Coordinates of C-alpha atoms in Angstrom, one line a residue:
M28 CA 51.0 -30.8 136.9
A29 CA 51.5 -33.8 133.7
S30 CA 51.7 -33.8 130.5
S31 CA 48.7 -33.0 128.0
W32 CA 47.8 -36.8 126.8
I33 CA 47.7 -40.0 128.7
K34 CA 49.2 -43.4 126.6
I35 CA 46.7 -46.0 126.1
E36 CA 47.4 -49.6 125.3
V37 CA 45.6 -51.4 122.8
I38 CA 45.3 -54.7 125.0
T39 CA 43.8 -51.8 127.7
P40 CA 39.6 -53.0 125.9
D41 CA 40.0 -56.7 126.6
K42 CA 42.3 -56.6 130.4
P43 CA 39.8 -59.2 131.5
E44 CA 39.1 -56.6 134.7
I45 CA 37.5 -54.0 132.3
Y46 CA 34.6 -57.3 132.2
Q47 CA 35.0 -58.0 135.9
I48 CA 33.8 -53.9 136.5
A49 CA 31.5 -53.6 134.0
E50 CA 30.1 -57.4 135.2
I51 CA 29.9 -55.0 138.7
L52 CA 29.0 -51.8 137.4
K53 CA 25.9 -53.5 134.7
L54 CA 27.7 -51.2 132.0
D55 CA 29.4 -51.6 128.5
P56 CA 32.9 -52.9 128.4
D57 CA 33.2 -50.0 126.4
A58 CA 31.2 -48.0 127.8
V59 CA 33.9 -48.8 131.7
L60 CA 36.7 -47.8 129.1
G61 CA 35.5 -44.3 128.5
K62 CA 35.2 -43.7 131.8
L63 CA 37.9 -44.1 132.7
V64 CA 40.2 -42.9 130.0
R65 CA 37.7 -39.7 132.2
L66 CA 39.7 -40.8 134.8
W67 CA 42.7 -41.8 133.9
A68 CA 42.9 -38.1 132.4
W69 CA 42.4 -36.6 136.0
A70 CA 43.9 -37.7 137.6
D71 CA 47.0 -37.4 135.3
Q72 CA 46.4 -33.0 135.3
Q73 CA 45.0 -33.1 138.7
T74 CA 47.6 -36.1 141.3
V75 CA 51.4 -36.8 141.8
D76 CA 52.3 -40.7 140.1
G77 CA 49.1 -41.1 141.1
H78 CA 48.2 -40.3 144.3
T79 CA 45.6 -38.1 145.2
S80 CA 47.8 -37.4 148.9
C81 CA 49.7 -34.8 146.4
N82 CA 46.6 -32.6 145.4
T83 CA 45.9 -29.2 147.4
M84 CA 41.9 -30.9 148.2
S85 CA 41.7 -34.8 149.8
V86 CA 39.9 -36.9 147.3
T87 CA 37.4 -40.1 148.4
K88 CA 35.7 -42.3 146.4
T89 CA 32.3 -40.8 146.6
A90 CA 34.5 -38.0 144.7
I91 CA 36.1 -40.4 142.0
D92 CA 31.9 -41.3 141.6
R93 CA 31.3 -37.9 140.8
I94 CA 34.4 -38.1 138.3
T95 CA 33.5 -41.0 135.9
F96 CA 28.9 -39.8 136.1
T97 CA 29.0 -44.1 137.9
S98 CA 27.6 -45.0 141.7
G99 CA 29.9 -47.4 142.9
F100 CA 33.1 -46.6 140.1
A101 CA 34.8 -46.3 143.0
S102 CA 35.0 -48.9 145.2
A103 CA 34.2 -51.6 141.3
L104 CA 37.7 -50.1 140.3
I105 CA 39.3 -50.5 144.1
K106 CA 36.8 -54.7 143.8
A107 CA 39.8 -55.4 139.9
G108 CA 42.6 -53.9 141.6
W109 CA 43.2 -50.9 140.2
L110 CA 42.8 -48.7 142.4
L111 CA 43.9 -48.6 147.1
E112 CA 42.5 -47.1 149.7
S113 CA 44.5 -46.1 152.8
Q114 CA 44.5 -43.7 155.4
Q115 CA 46.1 -40.7 154.0
A116 CA 44.6 -40.5 149.9
M117 CA 43.5 -42.6 147.1
I118 CA 45.7 -44.8 144.4
F119 CA 46.6 -45.8 141.1
P120 CA 48.6 -48.7 141.0
N121 CA 51.7 -48.2 138.7
F122 CA 50.7 -45.3 137.9
E123 CA 54.2 -43.5 137.4
R124 CA 54.6 -46.7 135.0
H125 CA 52.0 -45.9 132.6
N126 CA 51.5 -41.9 132.9
G127 CA 53.3 -40.9 134.5
N128 CA 56.8 -37.5 133.7
S129 CA 59.2 -40.3 133.3
S130 CA 57.2 -43.2 131.0
K131 CA 55.7 -40.1 129.0
K132 CA 59.7 -39.9 128.2
R133 CA 60.3 -43.5 127.2
A134 CA 56.6 -43.3 125.0
L135 CA 58.4 -40.2 123.2
T136 CA 61.9 -41.3 123.1
N137 CA 60.3 -44.8 121.3
R138 CA 58.8 -42.5 119.2
R139 CA 61.5 -41.1 118.0
V140 CA 64.3 -44.8 117.6
S141 CA 61.2 -45.6 115.1
E142 CA 60.6 -42.7 113.5
H143 CA 64.9 -42.6 112.9
R144 CA 65.2 -45.9 112.2
Q145 CA 62.5 -45.7 109.7
G146 CA 64.0 -42.6 108.0
K147 CA 67.4 -44.9 107.1
R148 CA 65.2 -47.8 105.5
S149 CA 63.4 -45.3 103.0
G150 CA 67.0 -43.7 102.6
N151 CA 66.2 -40.2 103.9
A152 CA 69.4 -40.6 105.9
A153 CA 71.7 -42.7 102.5
G154 CA 74.2 -39.2 102.8
V155 CA 75.0 -39.3 106.7
S156 CA 78.1 -42.1 106.8
R157 CA 77.0 -45.0 110.1
H158 CA 80.4 -42.6 111.1
D159 CA 79.5 -39.8 111.4
Q160 CA 75.6 -40.1 113.3
K161 CA 75.3 -40.7 116.8
R162 CA 74.4 -44.3 118.5
L163 CA 71.1 -43.3 120.6
P164 CA 71.0 -45.6 123.9
E165 CA 68.8 -47.8 122.2
E166 CA 71.0 -49.1 119.7
E167 CA 73.4 -49.7 122.7
R168 CA 71.1 -51.8 125.4
E169 CA 70.1 -54.0 121.1
K170 CA 74.2 -54.7 120.4
E171 CA 74.4 -55.6 124.4
T172 CA 71.6 -58.0 124.3
K173 CA 71.6 -58.9 120.5
S174 CA 73.3 -62.3 121.5
N175 CA 70.5 -63.8 123.5
N176 CA 67.7 -62.3 121.4
N177 CA 68.4 -65.2 119.2
I178 CA 66.8 -67.1 121.2
V179 CA 63.2 -67.8 120.6
P180 CA 61.0 -70.0 123.5
P181 CA 58.6 -71.7 121.6
A182 CA 54.8 -70.4 121.4
V183 CA 52.7 -71.6 124.5
E184 CA 48.9 -72.9 123.1
K185 CA 46.1 -71.7 124.3
K186 CA 44.4 -74.7 126.3
Y187 CA 41.0 -74.3 126.7
P188 CA 38.7 -76.2 129.0
D189 CA 36.8 -79.4 127.3
E190 CA 33.3 -78.8 129.1
F191 CA 33.7 -75.4 127.9
E192 CA 34.5 -76.4 123.7
T193 CA 31.4 -78.4 124.8
L194 CA 30.1 -75.9 124.6
W195 CA 32.0 -72.9 122.9
Q196 CA 31.2 -75.6 119.3
Q197 CA 27.4 -75.8 120.2
Y198 CA 27.0 -71.7 120.5
P199 CA 25.6 -69.4 116.9
A200 CA 27.2 -67.6 115.4
R201 CA 26.8 -64.4 115.3
E202 CA 28.1 -61.7 112.6
G203 CA 31.2 -59.0 114.8
S204 CA 34.3 -59.3 117.4
N205 CA 33.5 -63.0 120.0
N206 CA 35.7 -62.1 122.2
K207 CA 36.8 -66.7 123.4
I208 CA 39.2 -65.4 126.3
N209 CA 36.8 -63.4 127.8
A210 CA 33.6 -65.6 127.6
L211 CA 35.4 -68.1 129.2
S212 CA 36.6 -66.2 132.3
C213 CA 33.1 -65.0 132.5
W214 CA 32.3 -69.2 131.9
K215 CA 34.8 -69.6 134.9
A216 CA 32.6 -66.5 137.4
R217 CA 29.7 -68.7 136.9
R218 CA 31.6 -72.4 138.5
R219 CA 32.9 -70.2 141.0
E220 CA 29.6 -68.7 142.4
G221 CA 27.9 -72.6 141.9
I222 CA 26.5 -72.9 137.8
S223 CA 27.2 -76.5 136.8
D224 CA 28.3 -77.2 133.2
A225 CA 25.7 -78.8 132.7
A226 CA 23.4 -75.4 133.1
M227 CA 25.3 -74.0 130.6
L228 CA 25.9 -76.1 127.9
E229 CA 22.3 -77.3 128.3
G230 CA 20.8 -72.9 128.3
T231 CA 23.2 -72.9 125.0
R232 CA 20.9 -75.8 123.6
R233 CA 17.6 -74.1 123.4
Y234 CA 19.4 -70.6 122.6
L235 CA 20.7 -72.1 119.6
K236 CA 17.1 -73.3 119.0
F237 CA 15.4 -70.4 119.6
C238 CA 18.7 -68.5 117.1
E239 CA 17.8 -71.4 114.6
A240 CA 13.8 -70.9 115.0
K241 CA 14.0 -66.7 114.6
G242 CA 16.6 -67.6 111.6
Q243 CA 19.5 -65.1 113.8
I244 CA 21.8 -67.5 113.6
G245 CA 25.1 -65.4 111.8
T246 CA 23.8 -62.0 112.9
A247 CA 24.9 -59.7 114.8
F248 CA 20.9 -60.2 116.5
V249 CA 23.2 -63.3 118.1
M250 CA 24.5 -61.9 121.8
Q251 CA 28.6 -62.4 121.9
T252 CA 29.2 -65.2 124.4
Q253 CA 30.6 -63.4 127.4
R254 CA 27.7 -61.1 128.0
F255 CA 25.9 -64.9 127.8
L256 CA 27.4 -66.1 130.3
G257 CA 28.0 -62.9 131.9
A258 CA 26.3 -62.2 135.6
G259 CA 23.4 -61.7 133.8
R260 CA 23.0 -65.5 133.8
E261 CA 21.7 -65.2 130.5
F262 CA 21.2 -68.8 130.2
A263 CA 19.1 -69.1 132.1
N264 CA 16.7 -68.3 130.5
A265 CA 14.2 -70.1 129.1
W266 CA 14.3 -68.5 125.7
Q267 CA 11.1 -70.5 124.1
V268 CA 9.8 -70.1 120.0
S269 CA 6.3 -69.2 120.7
T270 CA 3.7 -70.5 118.0
A271 CA 0.9 -69.1 119.7
C272 CA -0.8 -66.0 117.0
G273 CA -1.5 -63.1 118.6
K274 CA -5.1 -61.4 118.2
G275 CA -4.5 -60.0 114.0
G276 CA -1.0 -60.8 114.3
L277 CA 1.3 -60.8 111.1
D278 CA 3.5 -63.8 111.9
C279 CA 1.3 -65.7 112.2
L280 CA 0.2 -66.8 108.7
P281 CA -2.9 -70.4 108.3
E282 CA -1.6 -73.6 106.1
P283 CA -2.3 -73.3 103.1
D284 CA -5.5 -74.7 101.9
Y285 CA -5.1 -77.5 98.7
S286 CA -8.4 -79.2 98.9
I287 CA -11.3 -78.8 96.4
P288 CA -15.0 -77.0 97.2
E289 CA -17.8 -79.4 96.9
G290 CA -20.1 -78.7 93.1
F291 CA -15.6 -77.2 91.4
R292 CA -15.3 -78.9 88.3
G293 CA -12.9 -78.3 86.6

């Protein structure tokens, strides 16, 4: 049994696999992340390095669905490449790299080294000479590779297709986050399904007019672009603003009447 904690990377919530699983199951990406944390915590306690064959029980896809309280969750993980199915067991790829015992020891060592260096910067180790200190393994490796680290590779500028850039520039502004990389992934997915660039762009323009008419530009009512271009195909909606007045509707007031009644004398 492993330690009573698991390691989650800060980039995990924005990984494409999260959004792929969310699209397959029609769930919110944050809900998918929460279910994954629950599943990984279970795997950390009940498996050896992510191999369910080491468990005393035979773990099936149905069992994983029950652990996450979501039907089809195991199949979605397999499609995303985060779960492998064999005749002997269900396997979490690269589990040992992130949450095995050796990985956790490395994480704790890195934290200890970071705190050690921070203590030296703040003067906590002022009374200890360099000669008396035992060099940490990470410092030895840092010394050996210091010369190689002086070479900084040039930054790679992210390039987006012109067709996507046109759509992105015309999409209504919203309050809150709007991840461009995730939106691009959804845009490419619709392309692979045979949806034309023109269809998605026209849908964007209709939605822009809709948001303008509703006064929603720059508010949280504007949906995230990745959802607009997602599997739900919100871009295919008509996005028409009804101008008809419902019976007794308060949103439809008559135009002001500026005519002077007959016989009226000022």
